[in-house]
PDB file of C-alpha atoms and ligand atoms in Angstrom:
ATOM      1  CA  MET A   1      50.741 -43.896   7.386  1.00 41.00           C
ATOM      2  CA  CYS A   2      47.900 -42.305   5.549  1.00 42.00           C
ATOM      3  CA  ARG A   3      50.000 -39.247   4.845  1.00 50.00           C
ATOM      4  CA  TRP A   4      52.773 -41.373   3.442  1.00 46.00           C
ATOM      5  CA  TYR A   5      50.349 -42.941   0.977  1.00 43.00           C
ATOM      6  CA  LEU A   6      49.118 -39.554  -0.071  1.00 46.00           C
ATOM      7  CA  LEU A   7      52.649 -38.403  -0.715  1.00 47.00           C
ATOM      8  CA  ALA A   8      53.469 -41.517  -2.744  1.00 45.00           C
ATOM      9  CA  ALA A   9      50.300 -41.107  -4.770  1.00 42.00           C
ATOM     10  CA  ALA A  10      51.097 -37.472  -5.469  1.00 43.00           C
ATOM     11  CA  PHE A  11      54.633 -38.423  -6.512  1.00 42.00           C
ATOM     12  CA  ALA A  12      53.376 -41.131  -8.875  1.00 38.00           C
ATOM     13  CA  CYS A  13      50.915 -38.655 -10.296  1.00 37.00           C
ATOM     14  CA  VAL A  14      53.618 -36.074 -10.984  1.00 40.00           C
ATOM     15  CA  LEU A  15      55.892 -38.650 -12.603  1.00 42.00           C
ATOM     16  CA  GLY A  16      53.055 -40.091 -14.649  1.00 41.00           C
ATOM     17  CA  GLY A  17      51.899 -36.663 -15.680  1.00 42.00           C
ATOM     18  CA  SER A  18      55.213 -35.357 -16.903  1.00 42.00           C
ATOM     19  CA  TRP A  19      57.222 -38.389 -17.985  1.00 44.00           C
ATOM     20  CA  GLY A  20      54.196 -40.441 -18.982  1.00 40.00           C
ATOM     21  CA  GLN A  21      53.686 -38.101 -21.901  1.00 45.00           C
ATOM     22  CA  ILE A  22      56.820 -39.164 -23.664  1.00 65.00           C
ATOM     23  CA  ILE A  23      57.754 -42.617 -22.388  1.00 76.00           C
ATOM     24  CA  SER A  24      56.008 -45.700 -23.740  1.00 80.00           C
ATOM     25  CA  TRP A  25      56.409 -49.398 -23.120  1.00 82.00           C
ATOM     26  CA  GLY A  26      57.870 -51.721 -25.703  1.00 85.00           C
ATOM     27  CA  SER A  27      59.864 -51.099 -28.826  1.00 85.00           C
ATOM     28  CA  CYS A  28      59.286 -48.324 -31.354  1.00 89.00           C
ATOM     29  CA  PRO A  29      56.280 -48.868 -33.624  1.00 90.00           C
ATOM     30  CA  THR A  30      56.975 -49.441 -37.312  1.00 93.00           C
ATOM     31  CA  VAL A  31      55.957 -46.500 -39.468  1.00 96.00           C
ATOM     32  CA  GLN A  32      56.051 -45.401 -43.089  1.00 97.00           C
ATOM     33  CA  VAL A  33      57.613 -42.088 -43.958  1.00 98.00           C
ATOM     34  CA  GLN A  34      56.688 -39.674 -46.738  1.00 98.00           C
ATOM     35  CA  GLN A  35      57.463 -41.212 -50.128  1.00 97.00           C
ATOM     36  CA  ASN A  36      59.631 -39.252 -52.607  1.00 96.00           C
ATOM     37  CA  PHE A  37      60.343 -36.604 -50.016  1.00 98.00           C
ATOM     38  CA  ASN A  38      61.199 -33.287 -51.663  1.00 97.00           C
ATOM     39  CA  ILE A  39      63.327 -31.356 -49.229  1.00 97.00           C
ATOM     40  CA  ALA A  40      63.347 -28.119 -51.259  1.00 97.00           C
ATOM     41  CA  ARG A  41      59.545 -27.873 -51.161  1.00 98.00           C
ATOM     42  CA  TYR A  42      59.651 -28.489 -47.406  1.00 98.00           C
ATOM     43  CA  MET A  43      61.744 -25.399 -46.621  1.00 98.00           C
ATOM     44  CA  GLY A  44      60.373 -22.148 -45.237  1.00 98.00           C
ATOM     45  CA  PRO A  45      58.152 -21.319 -42.275  1.00 98.00           C
ATOM     46  CA  TRP A  46      55.941 -23.759 -40.346  1.00 98.00           C
ATOM     47  CA  TYR A  47      53.676 -23.196 -37.348  1.00 98.00           C
ATOM     48  CA  GLU A  48      53.321 -25.755 -34.573  1.00 98.00           C
ATOM     49  CA  GLN A  49      49.740 -26.875 -33.855  1.00 98.00           C
ATOM     50  CA  LYS A  50      50.275 -30.083 -31.870  1.00 97.00           C
ATOM     51  CA  ARG A  51      53.141 -31.600 -29.958  1.00 94.00           C
ATOM     52  CA  TYR A  52      54.025 -34.217 -27.407  1.00 91.00           C
ATOM     53  CA  PHE A  53      55.235 -32.866 -24.136  1.00 84.00           C
ATOM     54  CA  ALA A  54      58.951 -32.067 -24.449  1.00 83.00           C
ATOM     55  CA  VAL A  55      61.037 -30.567 -21.687  1.00 80.00           C
ATOM     56  CA  PHE A  56      62.756 -28.157 -24.077  1.00 80.00           C
ATOM     57  CA  GLU A  57      59.390 -26.798 -25.176  1.00 83.00           C
ATOM     58  CA  ALA A  58      57.721 -26.612 -21.763  1.00 85.00           C
ATOM     59  CA  GLY A  59      55.630 -23.459 -21.448  1.00 87.00           C
ATOM     60  CA  MET A  60      56.279 -22.475 -25.080  1.00 92.00           C
ATOM     61  CA  GLU A  61      53.417 -21.073 -27.143  1.00 96.00           C
ATOM     62  CA  CYS A  62      53.296 -19.459 -30.593  1.00 97.00           C
ATOM     63  CA  VAL A  63      55.987 -21.899 -31.731  1.00 97.00           C
ATOM     64  CA  SER A  64      57.248 -21.664 -35.282  1.00 97.00           C
ATOM     65  CA  ALA A  65      60.061 -23.237 -37.260  1.00 98.00           C
ATOM     66  CA  GLU A  66      61.959 -21.804 -40.206  1.00 98.00           C
ATOM     67  CA  TYR A  67      63.884 -24.276 -42.380  1.00 98.00           C
ATOM     68  CA  THR A  68      66.517 -23.084 -44.831  1.00 98.00           C
ATOM     69  CA  LEU A  69      68.427 -25.289 -47.256  1.00 97.00           C
ATOM     70  CA  GLU A  70      72.098 -24.463 -47.159  1.00 96.00           C
ATOM     71  CA  THR A  71      75.078 -25.614 -49.171  1.00 91.00           C
ATOM     72  CA  GLY A  72      75.831 -29.314 -48.962  1.00 91.00           C
ATOM     73  CA  GLY A  73      72.184 -30.155 -48.272  1.00 91.00           C
ATOM     74  CA  VAL A  74      72.321 -29.067 -44.642  1.00 97.00           C
ATOM     75  CA  VAL A  75      69.055 -27.628 -43.341  1.00 98.00           C
ATOM     76  CA  LYS A  76      69.314 -24.691 -40.990  1.00 98.00           C
ATOM     77  CA  VAL A  77      66.639 -24.980 -38.296  1.00 97.00           C
ATOM     78  CA  ASN A  78      65.362 -21.943 -36.433  1.00 97.00           C
ATOM     79  CA  ASN A  79      62.729 -22.788 -33.818  1.00 96.00           C
ATOM     80  CA  THR A  80      61.114 -19.807 -32.181  1.00 97.00           C
ATOM     81  CA  GLY A  81      58.634 -19.762 -29.329  1.00 96.00           C
ATOM     82  CA  TYR A  82      57.026 -17.403 -26.876  1.00 96.00           C
ATOM     83  CA  ARG A  83      57.077 -17.827 -23.116  1.00 94.00           C
ATOM     84  CA  ARG A  84      54.297 -16.022 -21.360  1.00 90.00           C
ATOM     85  CA  ILE A  85      56.262 -16.075 -18.098  1.00 91.00           C
ATOM     86  CA  SER A  86      59.134 -14.065 -19.538  1.00 92.00           C
ATOM     87  CA  GLY A  87      56.970 -12.261 -22.092  1.00 94.00           C
ATOM     88  CA  ARG A  88      59.636 -12.922 -24.687  1.00 95.00           C
ATOM     89  CA  TYR A  89      60.358 -14.908 -27.811  1.00 96.00           C
ATOM     90  CA  SER A  90      63.479 -17.028 -27.928  1.00 95.00           C
ATOM     91  CA  SER A  91      65.007 -19.108 -30.717  1.00 96.00           C
ATOM     92  CA  ALA A  92      66.959 -22.337 -30.870  1.00 95.00           C
ATOM     93  CA  ILE A  93      69.230 -22.685 -33.883  1.00 96.00           C
ATOM     94  CA  GLY A  94      70.137 -26.132 -35.108  1.00 96.00           C
ATOM     95  CA  ASP A  95      70.771 -28.102 -38.236  1.00 96.00           C
ATOM     96  CA  ALA A  96      69.300 -31.162 -39.854  1.00 97.00           C
ATOM     97  CA  ILE A  97      70.642 -33.566 -42.440  1.00 97.00           C
ATOM     98  CA  VAL A  98      69.353 -36.519 -44.415  1.00 97.00           C
ATOM     99  CA  GLU A  99      71.394 -39.321 -42.915  1.00 93.00           C
ATOM    100  CA  ASP A 100      70.802 -41.893 -45.646  1.00 95.00           C
ATOM    101  CA  PRO A 101      70.041 -40.585 -49.184  1.00 94.00           C
ATOM    102  CA  ARG A 102      67.916 -43.684 -49.811  1.00 96.00           C
ATOM    103  CA  GLU A 103      65.531 -42.505 -47.091  1.00 97.00           C
ATOM    104  CA  PRO A 104      65.275 -38.735 -47.621  1.00 97.00           C
ATOM    105  CA  ALA A 105      62.275 -38.252 -45.276  1.00 98.00           C
ATOM    106  CA  LYS A 106      64.370 -39.431 -42.322  1.00 98.00           C
ATOM    107  CA  LEU A 107      66.346 -36.506 -41.004  1.00 97.00           C
ATOM    108  CA  GLY A 108      68.600 -36.148 -38.007  1.00 96.00           C
ATOM    109  CA  VAL A 109      68.488 -32.861 -36.132  1.00 95.00           C
ATOM    110  CA  ARG A 110      70.693 -31.360 -33.445  1.00 94.00           C
ATOM    111  CA  PHE A 111      70.858 -28.076 -31.598  1.00 92.00           C
ATOM    112  CA  SER A 112      74.446 -28.377 -30.449  1.00 91.00           C
ATOM    113  CA  GLU A 113      77.424 -29.902 -32.188  1.00 88.00           C
ATOM    114  CA  TYR A 114      78.178 -31.760 -28.980  1.00 89.00           C
ATOM    115  CA  GLN A 115      74.846 -33.561 -29.082  1.00 85.00           C
ATOM    116  CA  PRO A 116      73.991 -36.693 -31.006  1.00 87.00           C
ATOM    117  CA  ARG A 117      71.362 -36.097 -33.683  1.00 91.00           C
ATOM    118  CA  GLY A 118      67.782 -36.875 -32.799  1.00 90.00           C
ATOM    119  CA  ASP A 119      65.451 -38.444 -35.325  1.00 92.00           C
ATOM    120  CA  TYR A 120      63.183 -36.157 -37.303  1.00 96.00           C
ATOM    121  CA  TRP A 121      61.063 -38.348 -39.527  1.00 97.00           C
ATOM    122  CA  VAL A 122      58.512 -36.793 -41.844  1.00 98.00           C
ATOM    123  CA  LEU A 123      55.623 -39.257 -41.799  1.00 98.00           C
ATOM    124  CA  SER A 124      53.409 -37.255 -44.112  1.00 98.00           C
ATOM    125  CA  THR A 125      53.432 -33.826 -45.722  1.00 98.00           C
ATOM    126  CA  ASP A 126      51.774 -32.083 -48.672  1.00 98.00           C
ATOM    127  CA  TYR A 127      54.432 -29.302 -48.400  1.00 98.00           C
ATOM    128  CA  ASP A 128      51.790 -26.573 -48.728  1.00 98.00           C
ATOM    129  CA  THR A 129      49.540 -27.074 -45.696  1.00 98.00           C
ATOM    130  CA  TYR A 130      50.712 -29.656 -43.153  1.00 98.00           C
ATOM    131  CA  THR A 131      53.520 -31.917 -41.966  1.00 98.00           C
ATOM    132  CA  VAL A 132      53.527 -34.754 -39.437  1.00 98.00           C
ATOM    133  CA  ILE A 133      56.871 -35.358 -37.738  1.00 97.00           C
ATOM    134  CA  TRP A 134      57.791 -38.182 -35.439  1.00 95.00           C
ATOM    135  CA  SER A 135      60.762 -39.434 -33.490  1.00 93.00           C
ATOM    136  CA  CYS A 136      61.237 -42.563 -31.424  1.00 91.00           C
ATOM    137  CA  THR A 137      64.271 -43.659 -29.446  1.00 86.00           C
ATOM    138  CA  PRO A 138      64.322 -47.059 -27.788  1.00 83.00           C
ATOM    139  CA  PHE A 139      66.063 -47.341 -24.446  1.00 80.00           C
ATOM    140  CA  ALA A 140      66.509 -49.853 -21.641  1.00 77.00           C
ATOM    141  CA  ARG A 141      65.016 -52.544 -23.926  1.00 77.00           C
ATOM    142  CA  PHE A 142      61.432 -52.227 -22.712  1.00 82.00           C
ATOM    143  CA  PHE A 143      60.825 -48.513 -23.143  1.00 85.00           C
ATOM    144  CA  ASN A 144      60.964 -45.853 -25.801  1.00 87.00           C
ATOM    145  CA  THR A 145      60.720 -42.085 -25.853  1.00 88.00           C
ATOM    146  CA  GLN A 146      58.650 -40.480 -28.540  1.00 90.00           C
ATOM    147  CA  PHE A 147      58.178 -37.015 -29.916  1.00 91.00           C
ATOM    148  CA  ALA A 148      55.456 -36.046 -32.335  1.00 94.00           C
ATOM    149  CA  TRP A 149      54.611 -32.758 -33.952  1.00 96.00           C
ATOM    150  CA  ILE A 150      51.994 -31.496 -36.368  1.00 98.00           C
ATOM    151  CA  LEU A 151      53.027 -28.271 -38.088  1.00 98.00           C
ATOM    152  CA  THR A 152      51.088 -26.227 -40.614  1.00 98.00           C
ATOM    153  CA  ARG A 153      51.992 -23.524 -43.110  1.00 98.00           C
ATOM    154  CA  ASN A 154      49.157 -21.332 -41.913  1.00 98.00           C
ATOM    155  CA  ALA A 155      49.492 -20.179 -38.302  1.00 97.00           C
ATOM    156  CA  GLN A 156      45.763 -20.853 -37.882  1.00 96.00           C
ATOM    157  CA  GLY A 157      46.181 -24.524 -38.730  1.00 97.00           C
ATOM    158  CA  VAL A 158      44.171 -26.767 -41.023  1.00 98.00           C
ATOM    159  CA  PRO A 159      40.425 -27.545 -41.109  1.00 98.00           C
ATOM    160  CA  ASP A 160      39.243 -29.943 -38.365  1.00 97.00           C
ATOM    161  CA  SER A 161      38.529 -32.619 -40.968  1.00 98.00           C
ATOM    162  CA  LYS A 162      42.170 -32.515 -42.099  1.00 98.00           C
ATOM    163  CA  MET A 163      43.424 -32.652 -38.502  1.00 98.00           C
ATOM    164  CA  ALA A 164      41.193 -35.698 -37.929  1.00 98.00           C
ATOM    165  CA  GLU A 165      42.853 -37.373 -40.942  1.00 98.00           C
ATOM    166  CA  LEU A 166      46.320 -36.670 -39.562  1.00 98.00           C
ATOM    167  CA  TYR A 167      45.262 -38.071 -36.187  1.00 98.00           C
ATOM    168  CA  SER A 168      44.017 -41.267 -37.793  1.00 97.00           C
ATOM    169  CA  LEU A 169      47.315 -41.649 -39.619  1.00 98.00           C
ATOM    170  CA  LEU A 170      49.126 -41.541 -36.249  1.00 97.00           C
ATOM    171  CA  ASP A 171      46.503 -43.752 -34.566  1.00 96.00           C
ATOM    172  CA  GLY A 172      47.031 -46.306 -37.320  1.00 96.00           C
ATOM    173  CA  TYR A 173      50.666 -46.650 -36.255  1.00 95.00           C
ATOM    174  CA  GLY A 174      49.732 -46.905 -32.586  1.00 92.00           C
ATOM    175  CA  ILE A 175      51.107 -43.402 -31.946  1.00 92.00           C
ATOM    176  CA  HIS A 176      48.917 -42.033 -29.158  1.00 91.00           C
ATOM    177  CA  THR A 177      47.147 -38.905 -30.335  1.00 95.00           C
ATOM    178  CA  TRP A 178      45.567 -38.331 -26.901  1.00 93.00           C
ATOM    179  CA  LYS A 179      49.022 -37.272 -25.744  1.00 91.00           C
ATOM    180  CA  LEU A 180      49.186 -34.439 -28.265  1.00 94.00           C
ATOM    181  CA  LEU A 181      49.058 -30.975 -26.747  1.00 94.00           C
ATOM    182  CA  THR A 182      47.655 -28.011 -28.638  1.00 96.00           C
ATOM    183  CA  THR A 183      49.960 -25.042 -29.160  1.00 96.00           C
ATOM    184  CA  ASP A 184      48.347 -21.650 -28.709  1.00 97.00           C
ATOM    185  CA  GLN A 185      48.723 -19.748 -32.001  1.00 97.00           C
ATOM    186  CA  SER A 186      45.917 -17.237 -31.519  1.00 96.00           C
ATOM    187  CA  PRO A 187      46.999 -13.729 -32.561  1.00 94.00           C
ATOM    188  CA  ALA A 188      45.811 -12.425 -29.169  1.00 93.00           C
ATOM    189  CA  SER A 189      48.302 -14.716 -27.379  1.00 93.00           C
ATOM    190  CA  CYS A 190      51.226 -14.226 -29.747  1.00 95.00           C
ATOM    191  CA  PRO A 191      52.441 -10.619 -29.663  1.00 92.00           C
ATOM    192  CA  MET A 192      54.224  -9.460 -32.811  1.00 85.00           C
TER     193      MET A 192
HETATM  194  C1  LIG B   1      65.102 -16.971 -35.983  1.00 97.48           C
HETATM  195  O1  LIG B   1      63.768 -16.589 -36.227  1.00 97.48           O
HETATM  196  C2  LIG B   1      63.363 -15.461 -35.479  1.00 97.48           C
HETATM  197  C3  LIG B   1      61.876 -15.268 -35.699  1.00 97.48           C
HETATM  198  O2  LIG B   1      61.570 -15.199 -37.059  1.00 97.48           O
HETATM  199  C4  LIG B   1      64.200 -14.262 -35.900  1.00 97.48           C
HETATM  200  O3  LIG B   1      63.824 -13.138 -35.148  1.00 97.48           O
HETATM  201  C5  LIG B   1      65.664 -14.583 -35.653  1.00 97.48           C
HETATM  202  O4  LIG B   1      66.461 -13.526 -36.120  1.00 97.48           O
HETATM  203  C6  LIG B   1      66.062 -15.884 -36.359  1.00 97.48           C
HETATM  204  N1  LIG B   1      67.430 -16.217 -35.983  1.00 97.48           N
HETATM  205  C7  LIG B   1      68.339 -16.634 -36.868  1.00 97.48           C
HETATM  206  C8  LIG B   1      69.708 -16.879 -36.329  1.00 97.48           C
HETATM  207  O5  LIG B   1      68.091 -16.815 -38.035  1.00 97.48           O
END
């Protein structure tokens, strides 16, 4: 009996620990996206500093993204990350589009043409130092899955005071910043 309880507790802990990172109760919070979003200024390299747990990024460090504006307004997405276990970098190539020209900061991204596009909403960016990206998908009426990322132009991030500002922006929308994981970008951990 006692053993059974232990097992159940361990199971709940594993589920809570992995899925709990990305699944929240209720409907998606209402947010404001970046006003007058300028997609051209947003292109180029970005370095991931913070992210929500995401299965496709599990174990990935030294994560960067390269955005390139192509003909027809399609953004080529090249996400690259390092896995210590394999000792190798790997890339995922996808594309993003502005789905409604009236809301240019709301992009849809996919990494396979057989996949539906996932939301990629730019909540706030100054184009030159930071961007805050967020995605929320409601499901089963009472739950939603969320992704959040904070990327910076400089691999070494932004000053702590700036990061605190970005956290309070997310907090203000009820987006849980305690769930954000820090991506290792230290030169010692990211072989060239
Ligand atoms: C993606 O970026 C990586 C790292 O910069 C680079 O090595 C790779 O060639 C790029 N892949 C494509 C298809 O652009």
